[in-house]
Amino acid sequence: MYGIFSRPGEAARAGFRVGNGVIDLAAALGDEVFRSGSLNAFMALGREAWQEAYRRIRALDVARIPLAEVRTHLPFEVADYVDFYASLEHASNLGRMFRPEEEPLKPNWRHLPVGYHGRAGTVVVSGTPIRRPYGQRLVDGVPEYLPTAKLDLEAELGFVVGVGTEPGQPPGPFEDHVFGVTLVNDWSARDIQAWEYVPLGPFLGKSFATSISAWITPLEALEHLRVPGRAQDPEPPGYLRRHAHWGLDLRLRVEVNGETVSRPPYGGMYWTPDQMLAHMTANGATLRTGDLFASGTVSGPGDPGSLIEITWNGAKPLPNGQTFLNDGDTVTISAGPALGEVTGTII
Ligand code: CA
């Protein structure tokens, strides 16, 4: 997994994490591109360069710096950030809670991967403390400006664009553009979100912070986990047709203060990331290096990726009586050895 690290008194530079050790890529390989304090320049080089670097890294036999001795940094400069809504279970659960009088899924949901533009400037690296946001929320039906009382997590996968497109240039295959995968926690203030989201979607209820792992797993390292995407009905339009298997057989683990509260399966997601990439460029919108698009909350039957679903909007507390996040709580999302982890503590 690629990341940016530093040690006291040294400049931040690129590293490759193997287990709990970090290879200093600039020292081990000598490439100037790895001396940068972000992965953007390397990510912009394209697939052949990524494959070549990964081959050379795997052939290395060098000492690794213990992970505990390094400080990690935001691994890339985030260009645009888009969050999708690709889990059938998550979209259905939220629909039932927020719009109980309607069909849980809006009529568009099975025809296109629904998404919204998030705030790139507040994407933070794992370990960054998360300040409880203020916002408008209803108190006895009256909007008041207060700290959120329903701070939640959303366990997601994020896809990082390395190679962009020029105006008028449709994107090529998914693997020509997407450099790798990271874990995402899309922190959400449910009371602020519930009051503000109609009709234009999430805004301040989510834009205060989005955490990502310090480590990006290159697509090559996920080959063994690739599976067909979930069957889709109706068949999506031609530009959303799948040409390769971009489902990933991964199970996320969501921990609150060290207790596992859910194990959401990524493999059951309705929309796959190749379809998301095709959709976000289907109108001619260009891609650029550092674009981040996230899957949306990963929820499976019985394994939701958010507290609002696990506790059914607070009606069914966790065994310890908890519903939403308290100050001092630490949330950690992981997904086995192929990916890192994303953690954050509420302050
Ligand atoms: Ca989300």
Tab-separated table of C-alpha atoms and ligand atoms in Angstrom:
chain	number	residue	atom	x	y	z
A	1	MET	CA	0.000	0.000	0.000
A	2	TYR	CA	1.298	3.432	-0.952
A	3	GLY	CA	1.317	6.364	1.448
A	4	ILE	CA	3.185	9.463	2.528
A	5	PHE	CA	5.201	9.303	5.735
A	6	SER	CA	7.801	11.212	7.687
A	7	ARG	CA	10.053	10.759	10.683
A	8	PRO	CA	10.986	13.571	13.088
A	9	GLY	CA	13.135	16.158	11.351
A	10	GLU	CA	12.743	14.570	7.914
A	11	ALA	CA	10.681	15.605	4.901
A	12	ALA	CA	7.473	13.764	4.083
A	13	ARG	CA	7.947	11.318	1.218
A	14	ALA	CA	6.386	8.226	-0.368
A	15	GLY	CA	6.437	4.869	1.364
A	16	PHE	CA	5.087	1.424	0.672
A	17	ARG	CA	3.550	-0.366	3.620
A	18	VAL	CA	3.917	-4.135	3.984
A	19	GLY	CA	2.266	-5.401	7.157
A	20	ASN	CA	3.511	-3.156	9.958
A	21	GLY	CA	6.589	-1.944	8.132
A	22	VAL	CA	7.190	0.869	5.667
A	23	ILE	CA	9.646	0.831	2.759
A	24	ASP	CA	11.215	4.228	2.090
A	25	LEU	CA	10.594	4.310	-1.674
A	26	ALA	CA	12.839	7.272	-2.460
A	27	ALA	CA	15.761	5.577	-0.727
A	28	ALA	CA	15.033	2.075	-2.019
A	29	LEU	CA	14.225	2.886	-5.644
A	30	GLY	CA	15.853	6.294	-6.124
A	31	ASP	CA	13.008	7.709	-8.227
A	32	GLU	CA	12.580	11.457	-7.843
A	33	VAL	CA	8.793	11.102	-7.956
A	34	PHE	CA	8.839	9.343	-4.567
A	35	ARG	CA	10.570	12.300	-2.857
A	36	SER	CA	7.348	14.306	-3.166
A	37	GLY	CA	5.102	14.931	-0.169
A	38	SER	CA	2.103	13.623	-2.119
A	39	LEU	CA	1.440	10.693	-4.433
A	40	ASN	CA	-0.146	12.877	-7.136
A	41	ALA	CA	2.904	13.053	-9.426
A	42	PHE	CA	3.363	9.280	-9.278
A	43	MET	CA	-0.352	8.632	-9.735
A	44	ALA	CA	-0.359	10.845	-12.848
A	45	LEU	CA	2.260	8.649	-14.582
A	46	GLY	CA	-0.281	6.021	-15.564
A	47	ARG	CA	-0.801	2.324	-15.503
A	48	GLU	CA	2.446	1.127	-17.059
A	49	ALA	CA	4.461	3.122	-14.534
A	50	TRP	CA	2.272	1.848	-11.675
A	51	GLN	CA	2.787	-1.755	-12.765
A	52	GLU	CA	6.513	-1.275	-13.197
A	53	ALA	CA	6.873	0.328	-9.755
A	54	TYR	CA	4.816	-2.402	-8.104
A	55	ARG	CA	6.994	-5.068	-9.771
A	56	ARG	CA	10.185	-3.364	-8.533
A	57	ILE	CA	8.786	-2.910	-5.023
A	58	ARG	CA	7.875	-6.586	-4.745
A	59	ALA	CA	11.412	-7.516	-5.767
A	60	LEU	CA	12.955	-5.322	-3.045
A	61	ASP	CA	14.742	-6.887	-0.129
A	62	VAL	CA	15.342	-3.901	2.163
A	63	ALA	CA	14.803	-3.026	5.809
A	64	ARG	CA	11.370	-1.642	6.652
A	65	ILE	CA	10.761	1.180	9.068
A	66	PRO	CA	8.380	0.095	11.837
A	67	LEU	CA	4.970	1.646	11.221
A	68	ALA	CA	4.887	2.856	14.831
A	69	GLU	CA	7.921	5.074	14.161
A	70	VAL	CA	6.451	7.058	11.280
A	71	ARG	CA	3.936	9.831	11.023
A	72	THR	CA	1.497	9.411	8.144
A	73	HIS	CA	0.136	12.266	6.051
A	74	LEU	CA	-2.758	12.738	3.631
A	75	PRO	CA	-1.470	10.497	0.825
A	76	PHE	CA	-2.597	12.658	-2.102
A	77	GLU	CA	-3.965	16.115	-2.817
A	78	VAL	CA	-7.673	15.539	-3.213
A	79	ALA	CA	-9.015	17.147	-6.383
A	80	ASP	CA	-12.784	16.571	-6.544
A	81	TYR	CA	-14.626	14.371	-4.101
A	82	VAL	CA	-17.823	12.559	-5.054
A	83	ASP	CA	-19.778	10.198	-2.829
A	84	PHE	CA	-22.121	7.608	-4.295
A	85	TYR	CA	-24.993	5.655	-2.734
A	86	ALA	CA	-24.369	2.223	-4.214
A	87	SER	CA	-25.690	-0.204	-1.593
A	88	LEU	CA	-29.233	-1.426	-2.161
A	89	GLU	CA	-29.574	-2.235	1.537
A	90	HIS	CA	-28.276	1.166	2.685
A	91	ALA	CA	-30.433	3.161	0.262
A	92	SER	CA	-33.484	1.067	1.201
A	93	ASN	CA	-32.865	1.429	4.952
A	94	LEU	CA	-32.388	5.209	4.741
A	95	GLY	CA	-35.439	5.551	2.514
A	96	ARG	CA	-37.562	3.684	5.059
A	97	MET	CA	-36.322	5.918	7.875
A	98	PHE	CA	-36.329	9.335	6.178
A	99	ARG	CA	-39.395	8.851	3.934
A	100	PRO	CA	-41.579	6.209	5.622
A	101	GLU	CA	-44.639	7.200	3.587
A	102	GLU	CA	-42.921	6.466	0.229
A	103	GLU	CA	-41.270	3.616	-1.656
A	104	PRO	CA	-37.816	3.219	-0.024
A	105	LEU	CA	-35.963	3.593	-3.354
A	106	LYS	CA	-36.503	6.647	-5.545
A	107	PRO	CA	-37.483	5.764	-9.177
A	108	ASN	CA	-33.982	6.650	-10.472
A	109	TRP	CA	-32.017	4.442	-8.089
A	110	ARG	CA	-31.811	1.250	-10.179
A	111	HIS	CA	-31.142	3.201	-13.394
A	112	LEU	CA	-28.067	5.191	-12.373
A	113	PRO	CA	-25.581	5.304	-9.495
A	114	VAL	CA	-26.873	8.213	-7.401
A	115	GLY	CA	-24.164	10.484	-6.004
A	116	TYR	CA	-23.422	13.995	-4.749
A	117	HIS	CA	-20.390	16.269	-4.713
A	118	GLY	CA	-18.659	16.368	-1.347
A	119	ARG	CA	-16.047	18.783	-0.021
A	120	ALA	CA	-12.515	17.872	-1.124
A	121	GLY	CA	-10.886	20.394	1.217
A	122	THR	CA	-12.110	18.622	4.347
A	123	VAL	CA	-10.896	15.134	3.429
A	124	VAL	CA	-8.465	14.274	6.239
A	125	VAL	CA	-6.039	11.446	6.880
A	126	SER	CA	-6.760	8.656	9.340
A	127	GLY	CA	-5.957	9.685	12.910
A	128	THR	CA	-7.117	13.287	12.512
A	129	PRO	CA	-9.467	14.210	15.406
A	130	ILE	CA	-13.035	14.941	14.311
A	131	ARG	CA	-14.639	18.043	15.808
A	132	ARG	CA	-18.348	17.631	16.520
A	133	PRO	CA	-20.063	19.946	14.030
A	134	TYR	CA	-22.644	22.648	14.767
A	135	GLY	CA	-25.569	23.150	12.476
A	136	GLN	CA	-29.284	23.714	12.201
A	137	ARG	CA	-31.378	20.898	13.592
A	138	LEU	CA	-34.957	20.659	14.717
A	139	VAL	CA	-35.747	20.877	18.417
A	140	ASP	CA	-39.475	20.260	18.977
A	141	GLY	CA	-40.047	21.190	15.346
A	142	VAL	CA	-38.080	24.459	15.553
A	143	PRO	CA	-34.660	24.832	13.842
A	144	GLU	CA	-31.865	25.731	16.256
A	145	TYR	CA	-28.116	26.128	15.692
A	146	LEU	CA	-26.542	23.561	18.003
A	147	PRO	CA	-23.905	20.810	18.079
A	148	THR	CA	-25.195	17.695	16.352
A	149	ALA	CA	-26.799	15.156	18.649
A	150	LYS	CA	-26.684	12.417	15.985
A	151	LEU	CA	-23.078	12.121	14.868
A	152	ASP	CA	-22.638	8.981	12.767
A	153	LEU	CA	-20.061	7.060	10.740
A	154	GLU	CA	-20.353	5.642	7.228
A	155	ALA	CA	-18.021	2.784	6.261
A	156	GLU	CA	-17.083	3.059	2.581
A	157	LEU	CA	-14.443	2.268	-0.016
A	158	GLY	CA	-12.844	5.157	-1.888
A	159	PHE	CA	-11.420	5.020	-5.420
A	160	VAL	CA	-8.504	7.299	-6.269
A	161	VAL	CA	-8.046	8.630	-9.808
A	162	GLY	CA	-4.485	8.757	-11.104
A	163	VAL	CA	-4.927	9.619	-14.774
A	164	GLY	CA	-7.459	12.234	-15.790
A	165	THR	CA	-9.165	13.064	-19.091
A	166	GLU	CA	-9.163	16.070	-21.408
A	167	PRO	CA	-12.367	17.893	-22.416
A	168	GLY	CA	-14.113	15.847	-25.084
A	169	GLN	CA	-12.135	12.711	-24.251
A	170	PRO	CA	-14.268	9.897	-22.862
A	171	PRO	CA	-12.493	7.817	-20.211
A	172	GLY	CA	-10.878	4.529	-21.170
A	173	PRO	CA	-11.062	1.344	-19.098
A	174	PHE	CA	-11.441	1.762	-15.328
A	175	GLU	CA	-7.943	0.390	-14.638
A	176	ASP	CA	-6.342	3.004	-16.924
A	177	HIS	CA	-7.633	5.810	-14.699
A	178	VAL	CA	-8.051	4.465	-11.184
A	179	PHE	CA	-4.806	4.119	-9.267
A	180	GLY	CA	-6.074	2.390	-6.164
A	181	VAL	CA	-8.503	1.929	-3.307
A	182	THR	CA	-8.650	3.379	0.185
A	183	LEU	CA	-10.980	3.142	3.168
A	184	VAL	CA	-13.329	6.040	3.834
A	185	ASN	CA	-15.349	7.168	6.838
A	186	ASP	CA	-17.975	9.643	5.631
A	187	TRP	CA	-18.815	11.239	8.997
A	188	SER	CA	-22.466	12.319	9.019
A	189	ALA	CA	-24.547	14.531	11.306
A	190	ARG	CA	-27.957	12.930	10.879
A	191	ASP	CA	-30.065	15.660	12.495
A	192	ILE	CA	-28.417	18.399	10.395
A	193	GLN	CA	-28.720	16.186	7.300
A	194	ALA	CA	-32.418	15.414	7.882
A	195	TRP	CA	-33.326	19.123	8.040
A	196	GLU	CA	-31.151	20.389	5.156
A	197	TYR	CA	-31.097	17.626	2.523
A	198	VAL	CA	-34.362	18.312	0.659
A	199	PRO	CA	-34.280	18.942	-2.299
A	200	LEU	CA	-30.552	19.202	-3.155
A	201	GLY	CA	-28.996	16.449	-1.051
A	202	PRO	CA	-26.363	16.330	1.701
A	203	PHE	CA	-24.396	19.500	2.470
A	204	LEU	CA	-23.241	20.674	5.929
A	205	GLY	CA	-24.335	17.433	7.547
A	206	LYS	CA	-21.366	15.773	5.839
A	207	SER	CA	-18.903	18.436	4.633
A	208	PHE	CA	-17.267	19.051	8.033
A	209	ALA	CA	-14.917	16.031	7.649
A	210	THR	CA	-14.325	12.868	5.627
A	211	SER	CA	-11.543	10.556	6.808
A	212	ILE	CA	-9.496	8.313	4.532
A	213	SER	CA	-6.849	5.707	5.253
A	214	ALA	CA	-3.237	6.858	5.070
A	215	TRP	CA	-2.637	3.976	2.645
A	216	ILE	CA	-3.807	3.385	-0.912
A	217	THR	CA	-3.872	-0.158	-2.221
A	218	PRO	CA	-2.982	-0.331	-5.926
A	219	LEU	CA	-5.508	-2.164	-8.099
A	220	GLU	CA	-2.856	-4.786	-8.910
A	221	ALA	CA	-2.832	-5.824	-5.243
A	222	LEU	CA	-6.593	-6.461	-5.301
A	223	GLU	CA	-6.666	-8.822	-8.306
A	224	HIS	CA	-7.333	-11.881	-6.116
A	225	LEU	CA	-10.422	-10.223	-4.598
A	226	ARG	CA	-12.174	-9.279	-7.837
A	227	VAL	CA	-15.651	-10.767	-8.305
A	228	PRO	CA	-18.587	-10.056	-10.617
A	229	GLY	CA	-20.819	-7.228	-9.481
A	230	ARG	CA	-24.271	-7.934	-8.107
A	231	ALA	CA	-26.931	-8.779	-10.684
A	232	GLN	CA	-28.835	-5.701	-11.844
A	233	ASP	CA	-32.472	-5.414	-12.806
A	234	PRO	CA	-33.264	-3.609	-15.031
A	235	GLU	CA	-30.223	-3.923	-17.261
A	236	PRO	CA	-28.463	-0.541	-17.081
A	237	PRO	CA	-28.063	1.596	-20.230
A	238	GLY	CA	-25.113	0.920	-22.542
A	239	TYR	CA	-22.721	3.461	-21.062
A	240	LEU	CA	-23.117	1.766	-17.655
A	241	ARG	CA	-22.593	-1.773	-18.935
A	242	ARG	CA	-19.906	-3.705	-17.087
A	243	HIS	CA	-16.925	-4.900	-19.164
A	244	ALA	CA	-14.912	-6.529	-16.384
A	245	HIS	CA	-15.377	-7.751	-12.828
A	246	TRP	CA	-14.981	-4.821	-10.447
A	247	GLY	CA	-16.842	-6.194	-7.467
A	248	LEU	CA	-14.446	-6.828	-4.581
A	249	ASP	CA	-14.826	-9.732	-2.188
A	250	LEU	CA	-14.013	-7.710	0.934
A	251	ARG	CA	-15.695	-7.530	4.310
A	252	LEU	CA	-15.295	-4.314	6.236
A	253	ARG	CA	-15.015	-4.202	10.017
A	254	VAL	CA	-16.503	-1.263	11.909
A	255	GLU	CA	-15.272	-0.781	15.468
A	256	VAL	CA	-16.412	1.773	18.033
A	257	ASN	CA	-13.964	2.023	20.939
A	258	GLY	CA	-12.515	-1.355	19.995
A	259	GLU	CA	-15.866	-3.183	19.883
A	260	THR	CA	-16.896	-4.558	16.496
A	261	VAL	CA	-20.379	-3.267	15.689
A	262	SER	CA	-20.680	-4.517	12.086
A	263	ARG	CA	-18.931	-6.499	9.303
A	264	PRO	CA	-20.426	-5.073	6.085
A	265	PRO	CA	-19.738	-7.075	2.888
A	266	TYR	CA	-18.516	-4.971	-0.036
A	267	GLY	CA	-19.129	-7.739	-2.583
A	268	GLY	CA	-22.901	-7.263	-2.468
A	269	MET	CA	-22.867	-3.620	-3.595
A	270	TYR	CA	-25.382	-2.960	-6.383
A	271	TRP	CA	-23.276	-0.471	-8.384
A	272	THR	CA	-19.609	-1.249	-9.064
A	273	PRO	CA	-16.861	1.414	-9.214
A	274	ASP	CA	-16.365	1.086	-12.989
A	275	GLN	CA	-20.027	2.042	-13.384
A	276	MET	CA	-19.542	4.999	-11.030
A	277	LEU	CA	-16.574	6.222	-13.098
A	278	ALA	CA	-18.582	5.849	-16.316
A	279	HIS	CA	-21.510	7.718	-14.797
A	280	MET	CA	-19.559	10.654	-13.374
A	281	THR	CA	-18.069	11.341	-16.811
A	282	ALA	CA	-21.137	10.472	-18.938
A	283	ASN	CA	-22.027	14.160	-19.418
A	284	GLY	CA	-18.529	15.148	-20.592
A	285	ALA	CA	-17.203	16.055	-17.138
A	286	THR	CA	-13.450	15.516	-17.036
A	287	LEU	CA	-11.407	13.587	-14.484
A	288	ARG	CA	-8.197	14.808	-12.912
A	289	THR	CA	-5.399	13.363	-10.855
A	290	GLY	CA	-6.449	13.190	-7.217
A	291	ASP	CA	-10.188	12.809	-7.810
A	292	LEU	CA	-11.711	10.679	-5.097
A	293	PHE	CA	-15.017	8.898	-5.458
A	294	ALA	CA	-16.485	6.802	-2.694
A	295	SER	CA	-18.891	3.889	-2.835
A	296	GLY	CA	-21.446	5.158	-0.371
A	297	THR	CA	-22.118	3.320	2.853
A	298	VAL	CA	-21.390	-0.379	2.527
A	299	SER	CA	-24.375	-2.188	4.017
A	300	GLY	CA	-25.416	-5.797	3.608
A	301	PRO	CA	-28.404	-7.676	4.992
A	302	GLY	CA	-27.861	-7.695	8.763
A	303	ASP	CA	-24.508	-5.885	8.461
A	304	PRO	CA	-25.080	-2.169	7.953
A	305	GLY	CA	-22.213	0.290	7.675
A	306	SER	CA	-23.699	3.152	9.715
A	307	LEU	CA	-25.030	3.619	13.242
A	308	ILE	CA	-28.316	5.074	12.016
A	309	GLU	CA	-29.041	1.702	10.416
A	310	ILE	CA	-27.559	-0.448	13.201
A	311	THR	CA	-29.625	1.369	15.861
A	312	TRP	CA	-32.552	2.166	13.532
A	313	ASN	CA	-32.197	5.927	14.112
A	314	GLY	CA	-31.610	5.420	17.827
A	315	ALA	CA	-34.603	3.143	18.480
A	316	LYS	CA	-32.445	0.024	19.004
A	317	PRO	CA	-29.296	1.009	20.952
A	318	LEU	CA	-26.099	-1.032	20.900
A	319	PRO	CA	-25.627	-3.541	23.769
A	320	ASN	CA	-23.879	-0.798	25.796
A	321	GLY	CA	-26.874	1.522	25.374
A	322	GLN	CA	-25.157	3.729	22.779
A	323	THR	CA	-26.954	5.065	19.721
A	324	PHE	CA	-24.840	7.759	17.987
A	325	LEU	CA	-21.248	8.855	18.634
A	326	ASN	CA	-20.217	10.499	21.904
A	327	ASP	CA	-17.278	12.844	22.417
A	328	GLY	CA	-14.164	10.753	23.001
A	329	ASP	CA	-15.397	7.815	20.922
A	330	THR	CA	-12.932	6.326	18.458
A	331	VAL	CA	-14.189	4.749	15.231
A	332	THR	CA	-11.947	2.406	13.245
A	333	ILE	CA	-12.824	0.866	9.882
A	334	SER	CA	-10.633	-1.875	8.436
A	335	ALA	CA	-10.976	-4.598	5.807
A	336	GLY	CA	-8.261	-7.195	6.282
A	337	PRO	CA	-4.658	-7.201	5.121
A	338	ALA	CA	-5.286	-5.864	1.601
A	339	LEU	CA	-6.305	-2.432	2.905
A	340	GLY	CA	-5.153	-0.232	5.771
A	341	GLU	CA	-7.484	1.266	8.326
A	342	VAL	CA	-9.206	4.583	8.875
A	343	THR	CA	-9.625	5.844	12.400
A	344	GLY	CA	-10.843	9.019	14.061
A	345	THR	CA	-11.743	10.210	17.556
A	346	ILE	CA	-14.594	12.622	18.232
A	347	ILE	CA	-13.652	15.833	20.052
B	1	CA	CA	-21.686	8.457	2.354
